[in-house]
């Protein structure tokens, strides 16, 4: 028997639900789950069914080995004996198992967190890594620097503390980095089309990673002498060692992506020239690499540095010594990293000046704690008003105290100066870190794409396509300076769009899936268990060098910590791009369509296919299906 598949044409589906009813009757599912579902979603109906995906993430994610893919037929099969419903409780939370765990919902890249954490529990470290890599090529990087919204949303918090998810991710990824043979995803047949990517930060590299898997001929153009964008020139190595970034980039290079450093698009080569050379699509991922100034007196004095320029110098191996007393203005990543780098480069009195309170500071609590442990003070509710110089060099800084207004309608409190509260501090150097913007030199007059009033690229939020149909953009270039995981999410979405654009498919179809997070996870059967703590280099030792501060989990700690996951969703549901696996109050095990594969052997046809009045269901050999009816995610 050859490959078997099922296909719905959602344009022709009239939402009669006849296929659902026929399927339930045929399989004796009664009031239980429906393996085929038709959702009403104007202007179309949305049939949900098992796509028997080539890479079958549900099979990969199942810690019980209950789901397997038959290589002969391509059918994904569920073994009801092995399925334990990931702890689904009859009559209690079974229906909720159909929803998505909040860690996955909150992750901008929607990584199947529960899936990989549960695979880690079973010691299936390779499978766990593969699952992560379906949504992100950078688990070692994210395991170190991601702001982990997954942890902020973790249901375990309702019992004691969130699972240390990103430390588990780091453990899994580092294991692979050090393996004799690293995991590399499969690559489809080579395609002719060339794609150019502008910028080698996490957005550009991610887009390259997923396009390379589709077989495209991808070239990344990078104006800096090194690859990685802010991962290399922004984030210091005591948080993100260079060899980690290089190792994750190397895999993308090994997948056949060409990477050209020292080439600035817009100056050394232009988009129109690249079009002439045969590039059929572009992904602009140029980041937000320019510092925004303060616009106050004395900003041009020697000894006043922009945070990004300072960090770039340090990270490119040209450490700038600033003197003893350093003030850093700002409260984000750049400010903290600049202060901590200066501390390591011989400035014992580095302090941070931030105009709001610690409650509003954008940096993560753990980073603030590490900063304070290193002896860096954070002076809140203060702002510089001018820099005072002597012989052209900054010597002091006049500041003013700030107070926060009452919350406005959005609940936000704004800082305003406290009249008459000016004070002066002596400084040897100042670093300003107040935000970043993009440099749009890559756009030439031939490009019709436009910018927003904030200086970011205007794109369709679902497809990331710009006003130039062949130009897509994402990451900081579109969002303003944000985070690594958002850049990764955009890179993958852009790759999906570019693939669809180049193969003449609908860019939007099936991509507006809204995740609904589980609200009432089962908690009763779990006892409190303390969250594992990340071992760190002692503050006294770490301020002398750029060695990595966080040391990572051992396998034992990672598995122990993974066991704290309360499996608030079900692994196969989390992994499915099409929302297909079914649970409800009566059925605590998964139920899914097996394409009535046994019927095919008997030359019979499935009930859903037989009953459809609009003939919008196709079943059988996928090679015989009409092309372009449904494109999956
Ligand atoms: C100091 C610092 C610390 C940070 N810490 C964290 C953190 O802990 N966690 C977190 O999640 N995020 C952090 N961030 C933010 C994060 O690094 C960015 O959000 C992310 O790197 C954005 O990715 P990107 O690919 O969009 O752009 P970038 O990483 O900025 O990459 C853009 C690349 O495009 C290149 N480029 C620009 N113009 C051209 C051109 N015309 N031709 C060719 N190449 C060009 C640039 O040289 C650059 O390499 C930090 C940022 C900084 C600066």
Tab-separated table of N, CA and C in Angstrom, residues 372-504:
chain	number	residue	atom	x	y	z
A	372	UNK	N	23.605	43.913	40.852
A	372	UNK	CA	23.803	44.446	42.199
A	372	UNK	C	24.840	43.624	42.965
A	373	UNK	N	24.820	42.296	42.747
A	373	UNK	CA	25.834	41.444	43.408
A	373	UNK	C	27.248	41.858	42.987
A	374	UNK	N	27.370	42.408	41.796
A	374	UNK	CA	28.695	42.807	41.301
A	374	UNK	C	29.069	44.209	41.782
A	375	UNK	N	28.257	44.758	42.666
A	375	UNK	CA	28.582	46.038	43.281
A	375	UNK	C	28.148	47.243	42.461
A	376	UNK	N	27.257	47.047	41.507
A	376	UNK	CA	26.794	48.166	40.684
A	376	UNK	C	25.503	48.696	41.307
A	377	UNK	N	25.479	49.982	41.626
A	377	UNK	CA	24.270	50.525	42.261
A	377	UNK	C	23.289	50.984	41.182
A	378	UNK	N	22.019	50.844	41.491
A	378	UNK	CA	20.995	51.314	40.551
A	378	UNK	C	20.261	52.467	41.225
A	379	UNK	N	20.493	53.669	40.693
A	379	UNK	CA	19.867	54.865	41.276
A	379	UNK	C	18.617	55.173	40.488
A	380	UNK	N	17.485	54.934	41.115
A	380	UNK	CA	16.221	55.115	40.400
A	380	UNK	C	15.691	56.531	40.596
A	381	UNK	N	14.679	56.863	39.828
A	381	UNK	CA	13.979	58.148	39.895
A	381	UNK	C	14.947	59.326	39.788
A	382	UNK	N	15.835	59.242	38.814
A	382	UNK	CA	16.766	60.348	38.540
A	382	UNK	C	17.061	60.373	37.044
A	383	UNK	N	17.389	61.560	36.549
A	383	UNK	CA	17.643	61.710	35.106
A	383	UNK	C	18.676	62.811	34.885
A	384	UNK	N	19.627	62.625	33.973
A	384	UNK	CA	20.601	63.696	33.728
A	384	UNK	C	19.955	64.869	32.991
A	385	UNK	N	20.390	66.095	33.309
A	385	UNK	CA	19.893	67.254	32.550
A	385	UNK	C	20.999	67.888	31.711
A	386	UNK	N	22.279	67.703	32.134
A	386	UNK	CA	23.393	68.147	31.283
A	386	UNK	C	24.690	67.485	31.731
A	387	UNK	N	25.602	67.403	30.757
A	387	UNK	CA	26.923	66.881	31.084
A	387	UNK	C	27.865	68.072	31.188
A	388	UNK	N	28.711	68.051	32.210
A	388	UNK	CA	29.610	69.176	32.442
A	388	UNK	C	31.024	68.729	32.066
A	389	UNK	N	31.706	69.550	31.241
A	389	UNK	CA	33.017	69.126	30.762
A	389	UNK	C	34.137	70.032	31.215
A	390	UNK	N	35.358	69.517	31.090
A	390	UNK	CA	36.554	70.319	31.314
A	390	UNK	C	37.540	69.925	30.218
A	391	UNK	N	38.031	70.938	29.482
A	391	UNK	CA	38.943	70.688	28.353
A	391	UNK	C	38.364	69.674	27.370
A	392	UNK	N	37.084	69.782	27.144
A	392	UNK	CA	36.434	68.943	26.135
A	392	UNK	C	36.072	67.548	26.613
A	393	UNK	N	36.337	67.226	27.890
A	393	UNK	CA	36.049	65.876	28.390
A	393	UNK	C	35.055	65.940	29.544
A	394	UNK	N	34.146	64.991	29.579
A	394	UNK	CA	33.112	65.017	30.622
A	394	UNK	C	33.758	64.815	32.006
A	395	UNK	N	33.294	65.610	32.965
A	395	UNK	CA	33.852	65.548	34.333
A	395	UNK	C	32.753	65.311	35.368
A	396	UNK	N	31.552	65.777	35.010
A	396	UNK	CA	30.444	65.648	35.972
A	396	UNK	C	29.131	65.600	35.206
A	397	UNK	N	28.088	65.264	35.934
A	397	UNK	CA	26.771	65.157	35.301
A	397	UNK	C	25.759	65.773	36.258
A	398	UNK	N	24.999	66.745	35.728
A	398	UNK	CA	23.945	67.317	36.570
A	398	UNK	C	22.670	66.510	36.341
A	399	UNK	N	22.074	66.087	37.442
A	399	UNK	CA	20.854	65.257	37.339
A	399	UNK	C	19.714	65.937	38.076
A	400	UNK	N	18.535	65.431	37.839
A	400	UNK	CA	17.365	65.913	38.583
A	400	UNK	C	16.595	64.697	39.086
A	401	UNK	N	16.028	64.834	40.278
A	401	UNK	CA	15.223	63.709	40.796
A	401	UNK	C	13.881	63.677	40.068
A	402	UNK	N	13.313	62.512	39.989
A	402	UNK	CA	12.034	62.345	39.278
A	402	UNK	C	10.981	61.811	40.247
A	403	UNK	N	9.730	62.077	39.903
A	403	UNK	CA	8.643	61.427	40.651
A	403	UNK	C	7.677	60.822	39.635
A	404	UNK	N	6.935	59.831	40.081
A	404	UNK	CA	6.001	59.178	39.159
A	404	UNK	C	4.601	59.746	39.343
A	405	UNK	N	3.949	60.008	38.225
A	405	UNK	CA	2.580	60.533	38.274
A	405	UNK	C	1.619	59.428	38.722
A	406	UNK	N	0.384	59.799	39.013
A	406	UNK	CA	-0.649	58.786	39.283
A	406	UNK	C	-0.838	57.956	38.004
A	407	UNK	N	-1.236	56.699	38.133
A	407	UNK	CA	-1.405	55.887	36.915
A	407	UNK	C	-2.435	56.499	35.962
A	408	UNK	N	-2.130	56.475	34.657
A	408	UNK	CA	-3.114	56.951	33.673
A	408	UNK	C	-4.119	55.833	33.384
A	409	UNK	N	-4.952	56.025	32.337
A	409	UNK	CA	-6.005	55.034	32.058
A	409	UNK	C	-5.445	53.634	31.813
A	410	UNK	N	-4.238	53.605	31.214
A	410	UNK	CA	-3.643	52.298	30.929
A	410	UNK	C	-2.917	51.741	32.150
A	411	UNK	N	-2.931	52.475	33.242
A	411	UNK	CA	-2.279	52.006	34.469
A	411	UNK	C	-0.814	52.391	34.535
A	412	UNK	N	-0.347	53.130	33.534
A	412	UNK	CA	1.082	53.468	33.454
A	412	UNK	C	1.359	54.770	34.204
A	413	UNK	N	2.432	54.778	34.988
A	413	UNK	CA	2.835	56.000	35.699
A	413	UNK	C	4.008	56.635	34.966
A	414	UNK	N	3.935	57.919	34.714
A	414	UNK	CA	5.003	58.577	33.950
A	414	UNK	C	5.944	59.309	34.899
A	415	UNK	N	7.251	59.333	34.539
A	415	UNK	CA	8.186	60.087	35.387
A	415	UNK	C	8.138	61.573	35.061
A	416	UNK	N	8.183	62.434	36.080
A	416	UNK	CA	8.281	63.880	35.816
A	416	UNK	C	9.278	64.488	36.812
A	417	UNK	N	10.017	65.525	36.356
A	417	UNK	CA	11.072	66.087	37.210
A	417	UNK	C	10.495	66.728	38.475
A	418	UNK	N	11.237	66.592	39.561
A	418	UNK	CA	10.864	67.214	40.833
A	418	UNK	C	11.575	68.574	40.872
A	419	UNK	N	10.842	69.698	40.719
A	419	UNK	CA	11.515	70.997	40.593
A	419	UNK	C	12.437	71.281	41.787
A	420	UNK	N	13.612	71.837	41.484
A	420	UNK	CA	14.563	72.234	42.530
A	420	UNK	C	15.360	71.080	43.128
A	421	UNK	N	15.276	69.873	42.525
A	421	UNK	CA	15.966	68.711	43.131
A	421	UNK	C	17.274	68.371	42.411
A	422	UNK	N	17.821	69.341	41.670
A	422	UNK	CA	19.030	69.054	40.890
A	422	UNK	C	20.195	68.667	41.812
A	423	UNK	N	21.029	67.764	41.343
A	423	UNK	CA	22.245	67.397	42.080
A	423	UNK	C	23.317	67.021	41.050
A	424	UNK	N	24.562	67.057	41.468
A	424	UNK	CA	25.661	66.806	40.523
A	424	UNK	C	26.474	65.600	40.990
A	425	UNK	N	26.876	64.763	40.028
A	425	UNK	CA	27.794	63.674	40.397
A	425	UNK	C	29.039	63.735	39.505
A	426	UNK	N	30.171	63.421	40.124
A	426	UNK	CA	31.451	63.408	39.404
A	426	UNK	C	31.523	62.126	38.569
A	427	UNK	N	31.964	62.252	37.342
A	427	UNK	CA	32.101	61.047	36.507
A	427	UNK	C	33.386	61.104	35.675
A	428	UNK	N	33.944	59.954	35.378
A	428	UNK	CA	35.065	59.880	34.429
A	428	UNK	C	34.549	59.566	33.033
A	429	UNK	N	33.405	58.941	32.980
A	429	UNK	CA	32.774	58.649	31.680
A	429	UNK	C	31.290	58.374	31.901
A	430	UNK	N	30.524	58.570	30.825
A	430	UNK	CA	29.080	58.321	30.875
A	430	UNK	C	28.718	57.430	29.691
A	431	UNK	N	27.829	56.493	29.927
A	431	UNK	CA	27.319	55.661	28.819
A	431	UNK	C	25.814	55.879	28.748
A	432	UNK	N	25.322	56.225	27.570
A	432	UNK	CA	23.870	56.443	27.439
A	432	UNK	C	23.245	55.220	26.758
A	433	UNK	N	22.140	54.778	27.310
A	433	UNK	CA	21.487	53.573	26.758
A	433	UNK	C	19.982	53.772	26.842
A	434	UNK	N	19.468	54.574	25.920
A	434	UNK	CA	18.055	54.977	26.038
A	434	UNK	C	17.145	54.421	24.969
A	435	UNK	N	17.661	53.538	24.162
A	435	UNK	CA	16.801	52.973	23.113
A	435	UNK	C	17.524	52.992	21.790
A	436	UNK	N	16.988	52.227	20.861
A	436	UNK	CA	17.641	52.073	19.560
A	436	UNK	C	16.665	52.283	18.421
A	437	UNK	N	17.240	52.579	17.262
A	437	UNK	CA	16.420	52.686	16.051
A	437	UNK	C	17.161	52.028	14.888
A	438	UNK	N	16.434	51.839	13.777
A	438	UNK	CA	17.037	51.138	12.637
A	438	UNK	C	17.673	52.116	11.660
A	439	UNK	N	18.680	51.611	10.956
A	439	UNK	CA	19.300	52.372	9.875
A	439	UNK	C	18.736	51.787	8.571
A	440	UNK	N	18.111	52.632	7.762
A	440	UNK	CA	17.423	52.117	6.572
A	440	UNK	C	18.203	52.341	5.277
A	441	UNK	N	19.548	52.402	5.410
A	441	UNK	CA	20.381	52.601	4.219
A	441	UNK	C	20.195	51.468	3.205
A	442	UNK	N	19.666	50.330	3.647
A	442	UNK	CA	19.499	49.205	2.712
A	442	UNK	C	18.376	49.469	1.705
A	443	UNK	N	17.509	50.427	1.990
A	443	UNK	CA	16.404	50.694	1.056
A	443	UNK	C	16.830	51.748	0.037
A	444	UNK	N	16.695	51.445	-1.235
A	444	UNK	CA	17.016	52.404	-2.295
A	444	UNK	C	15.696	52.946	-2.849
A	445	UNK	N	15.745	54.034	-3.658
A	445	UNK	CA	14.491	54.625	-4.137
A	445	UNK	C	13.595	53.641	-4.895
A	446	UNK	N	14.173	52.584	-5.459
A	446	UNK	CA	13.341	51.595	-6.186
A	446	UNK	C	12.417	50.823	-5.254
A	447	UNK	N	12.769	50.775	-3.962
A	447	UNK	CA	11.941	50.006	-3.015
A	447	UNK	C	10.704	50.837	-2.668
A	448	UNK	N	9.539	50.223	-2.761
A	448	UNK	CA	8.330	50.988	-2.436
A	448	UNK	C	7.879	50.750	-0.992
A	449	UNK	N	8.566	49.869	-0.282
A	449	UNK	CA	8.126	49.605	1.103
A	449	UNK	C	8.268	50.875	1.953
A	450	UNK	N	7.431	50.965	2.953
A	450	UNK	CA	7.347	52.202	3.736
A	450	UNK	C	7.688	51.945	5.204
A	451	UNK	N	7.955	53.053	5.917
A	451	UNK	CA	8.277	52.954	7.345
A	451	UNK	C	7.132	53.519	8.175
A	452	UNK	N	7.032	53.061	9.403
A	452	UNK	CA	6.016	53.587	10.321
A	452	UNK	C	6.519	54.908	10.906
A	453	UNK	N	5.659	55.577	11.666
A	453	UNK	CA	6.087	56.846	12.276
A	453	UNK	C	7.185	56.616	13.323
A	454	UNK	N	7.367	55.352	13.778
A	454	UNK	CA	8.436	55.058	14.744
A	454	UNK	C	9.721	54.638	14.038
A	455	UNK	N	9.718	54.681	12.706
A	455	UNK	CA	10.936	54.333	11.971
A	455	UNK	C	11.148	52.847	11.829
A	456	UNK	N	10.090	52.051	12.015
A	456	UNK	CA	10.187	50.612	11.772
A	456	UNK	C	9.524	50.309	10.432
A	457	UNK	N	9.786	49.114	9.912
A	457	UNK	CA	9.234	48.769	8.592
A	457	UNK	C	7.750	48.420	8.705
A	458	UNK	N	6.950	48.950	7.777
A	458	UNK	CA	5.532	48.602	7.691
A	458	UNK	C	5.394	47.224	7.064
A	459	UNK	N	4.834	46.272	7.793
A	459	UNK	CA	4.601	44.940	7.211
A	459	UNK	C	3.232	44.436	7.635
A	460	UNK	N	2.731	43.472	6.905
A	460	UNK	CA	1.519	42.769	7.316
A	460	UNK	C	1.895	41.939	8.553
A	461	UNK	N	1.124	42.086	9.634
A	461	UNK	CA	1.555	41.449	10.887
A	461	UNK	C	1.498	39.920	10.820
A	462	UNK	N	0.671	39.374	9.950
A	462	UNK	CA	0.574	37.911	9.854
A	462	UNK	C	1.658	37.327	8.947
A	463	UNK	N	1.901	38.001	7.835
A	463	UNK	CA	2.803	37.410	6.828
A	463	UNK	C	4.184	38.064	6.797
A	464	UNK	N	4.307	39.233	7.428
A	464	UNK	CA	5.549	40.015	7.442
A	464	UNK	C	5.947	40.513	6.050
A	465	UNK	N	4.980	40.516	5.129
A	465	UNK	CA	5.247	41.035	3.780
A	465	UNK	C	5.135	42.561	3.810
A	466	UNK	N	6.060	43.225	3.103
A	466	UNK	CA	6.032	44.690	3.053
A	466	UNK	C	5.226	45.138	1.833
A	467	UNK	N	5.256	46.444	1.548
A	467	UNK	CA	4.542	46.938	0.364
A	467	UNK	C	5.203	46.469	-0.936
A	468	UNK	N	6.476	46.082	-0.850
A	468	UNK	CA	7.135	45.414	-1.987
A	468	UNK	C	6.830	43.928	-1.837
A	469	UNK	N	6.093	43.324	-2.760
A	469	UNK	CA	5.677	41.937	-2.530
A	469	UNK	C	6.827	40.963	-2.290
A	470	UNK	N	8.010	41.259	-2.854
A	470	UNK	CA	9.120	40.306	-2.671
A	470	UNK	C	9.977	40.632	-1.448
A	471	UNK	N	9.582	41.679	-0.692
A	471	UNK	CA	10.381	42.044	0.489
A	471	UNK	C	9.581	41.773	1.768
A	472	UNK	N	10.198	41.013	2.660
A	472	UNK	CA	9.610	40.692	3.958
A	472	UNK	C	10.551	41.262	5.024
A	473	UNK	N	10.027	41.532	6.191
A	473	UNK	CA	10.904	42.074	7.240
A	473	UNK	C	10.435	41.586	8.597
A	474	UNK	N	11.367	41.546	9.550
A	474	UNK	CA	10.992	41.088	10.891
A	474	UNK	C	12.087	41.360	11.900
A	475	UNK	N	11.827	40.968	13.133
A	475	UNK	CA	12.782	41.211	14.221
A	475	UNK	C	12.709	42.661	14.661
A	476	UNK	N	13.828	43.172	15.195
A	476	UNK	CA	13.850	44.545	15.717
A	476	UNK	C	13.531	45.569	14.634
A	477	UNK	N	13.794	45.235	13.368
A	477	UNK	CA	13.523	46.167	12.267
A	477	UNK	C	12.035	46.490	12.175
A	478	UNK	N	11.204	45.581	12.670
A	478	UNK	CA	9.753	45.757	12.592
A	478	UNK	C	9.159	46.069	13.967
A	479	UNK	N	9.717	45.455	15.000
A	479	UNK	CA	9.141	45.593	16.343
A	479	UNK	C	9.776	46.700	17.154
A	480	UNK	N	10.911	47.283	16.661
A	480	UNK	CA	11.721	48.144	17.518
A	480	UNK	C	12.537	47.214	18.402
A	481	UNK	N	13.447	47.780	19.215
A	481	UNK	CA	14.360	46.857	19.905
A	481	UNK	C	13.578	46.026	20.922
A	482	UNK	N	13.573	44.719	20.713
A	482	UNK	CA	12.779	43.830	21.563
A	482	UNK	C	13.627	42.674	22.065
A	483	UNK	N	13.365	41.476	21.560
A	483	UNK	CA	14.034	40.337	22.190
A	483	UNK	C	14.444	39.292	21.146
A	484	UNK	N	15.303	38.407	21.595
A	484	UNK	CA	15.823	37.355	20.720
A	484	UNK	C	14.686	36.433	20.270
A	485	UNK	N	13.832	36.035	21.194
A	485	UNK	CA	12.820	35.049	20.833
A	485	UNK	C	11.780	35.651	19.873
A	486	UNK	N	11.523	36.941	19.988
A	486	UNK	CA	10.603	37.555	19.013
A	486	UNK	C	11.255	37.627	17.632
A	487	UNK	N	12.564	37.874	17.613
A	487	UNK	CA	13.277	37.884	16.329
A	487	UNK	C	13.234	36.485	15.704
A	488	UNK	N	13.386	35.461	16.538
A	488	UNK	CA	13.335	34.070	16.051
A	488	UNK	C	11.942	33.768	15.488
A	489	UNK	N	10.916	34.173	16.240
A	489	UNK	CA	9.532	33.922	15.793
A	489	UNK	C	9.308	34.562	14.423
A	490	UNK	N	9.773	35.796	14.256
A	490	UNK	CA	9.590	36.487	12.975
A	490	UNK	C	10.372	35.807	11.861
A	491	UNK	N	11.587	35.388	12.172
A	491	UNK	CA	12.413	34.736	11.152
A	491	UNK	C	11.714	33.504	10.598
A	492	UNK	N	11.082	32.732	11.479
A	492	UNK	CA	10.406	31.509	11.018
A	492	UNK	C	9.156	31.854	10.219
A	493	UNK	N	8.392	32.829	10.714
A	493	UNK	CA	7.173	33.207	9.985
A	493	UNK	C	7.525	33.769	8.603
A	494	UNK	N	8.610	34.534	8.548
A	494	UNK	CA	9.030	35.089	7.246
A	494	UNK	C	9.417	33.961	6.300
A	495	UNK	N	10.082	32.931	6.826
A	495	UNK	CA	10.477	31.797	5.971
A	495	UNK	C	9.227	31.100	5.417
A	496	UNK	N	8.206	30.945	6.262
A	496	UNK	CA	6.958	30.319	5.796
A	496	UNK	C	6.351	31.186	4.682
A	497	UNK	N	6.329	32.502	4.906
A	497	UNK	CA	5.748	33.405	3.904
A	497	UNK	C	6.532	33.372	2.598
A	498	UNK	N	7.857	33.417	2.727
A	498	UNK	CA	8.693	33.450	1.510
A	498	UNK	C	8.506	32.147	0.718
A	499	UNK	N	8.449	31.032	1.424
A	499	UNK	CA	8.235	29.748	0.746
A	499	UNK	C	6.889	29.767	0.013
A	500	UNK	N	5.866	30.256	0.677
A	500	UNK	CA	4.546	30.300	0.023
A	500	UNK	C	4.556	31.276	-1.154
A	501	UNK	N	5.213	32.428	-0.952
A	501	UNK	CA	5.280	33.445	-2.015
A	501	UNK	C	5.972	32.864	-3.256
A	502	UNK	N	7.073	32.170	-3.026
A	502	UNK	CA	7.841	31.654	-4.164
A	502	UNK	C	7.194	30.431	-4.810
A	503	UNK	N	6.317	29.770	-4.073
A	503	UNK	CA	5.654	28.613	-4.694
A	503	UNK	C	4.210	28.929	-5.071
A	504	UNK	N	3.887	30.220	-5.087
A	504	UNK	CA	2.585	30.661	-5.601
A	504	UNK	C	1.409	30.273	-4.714
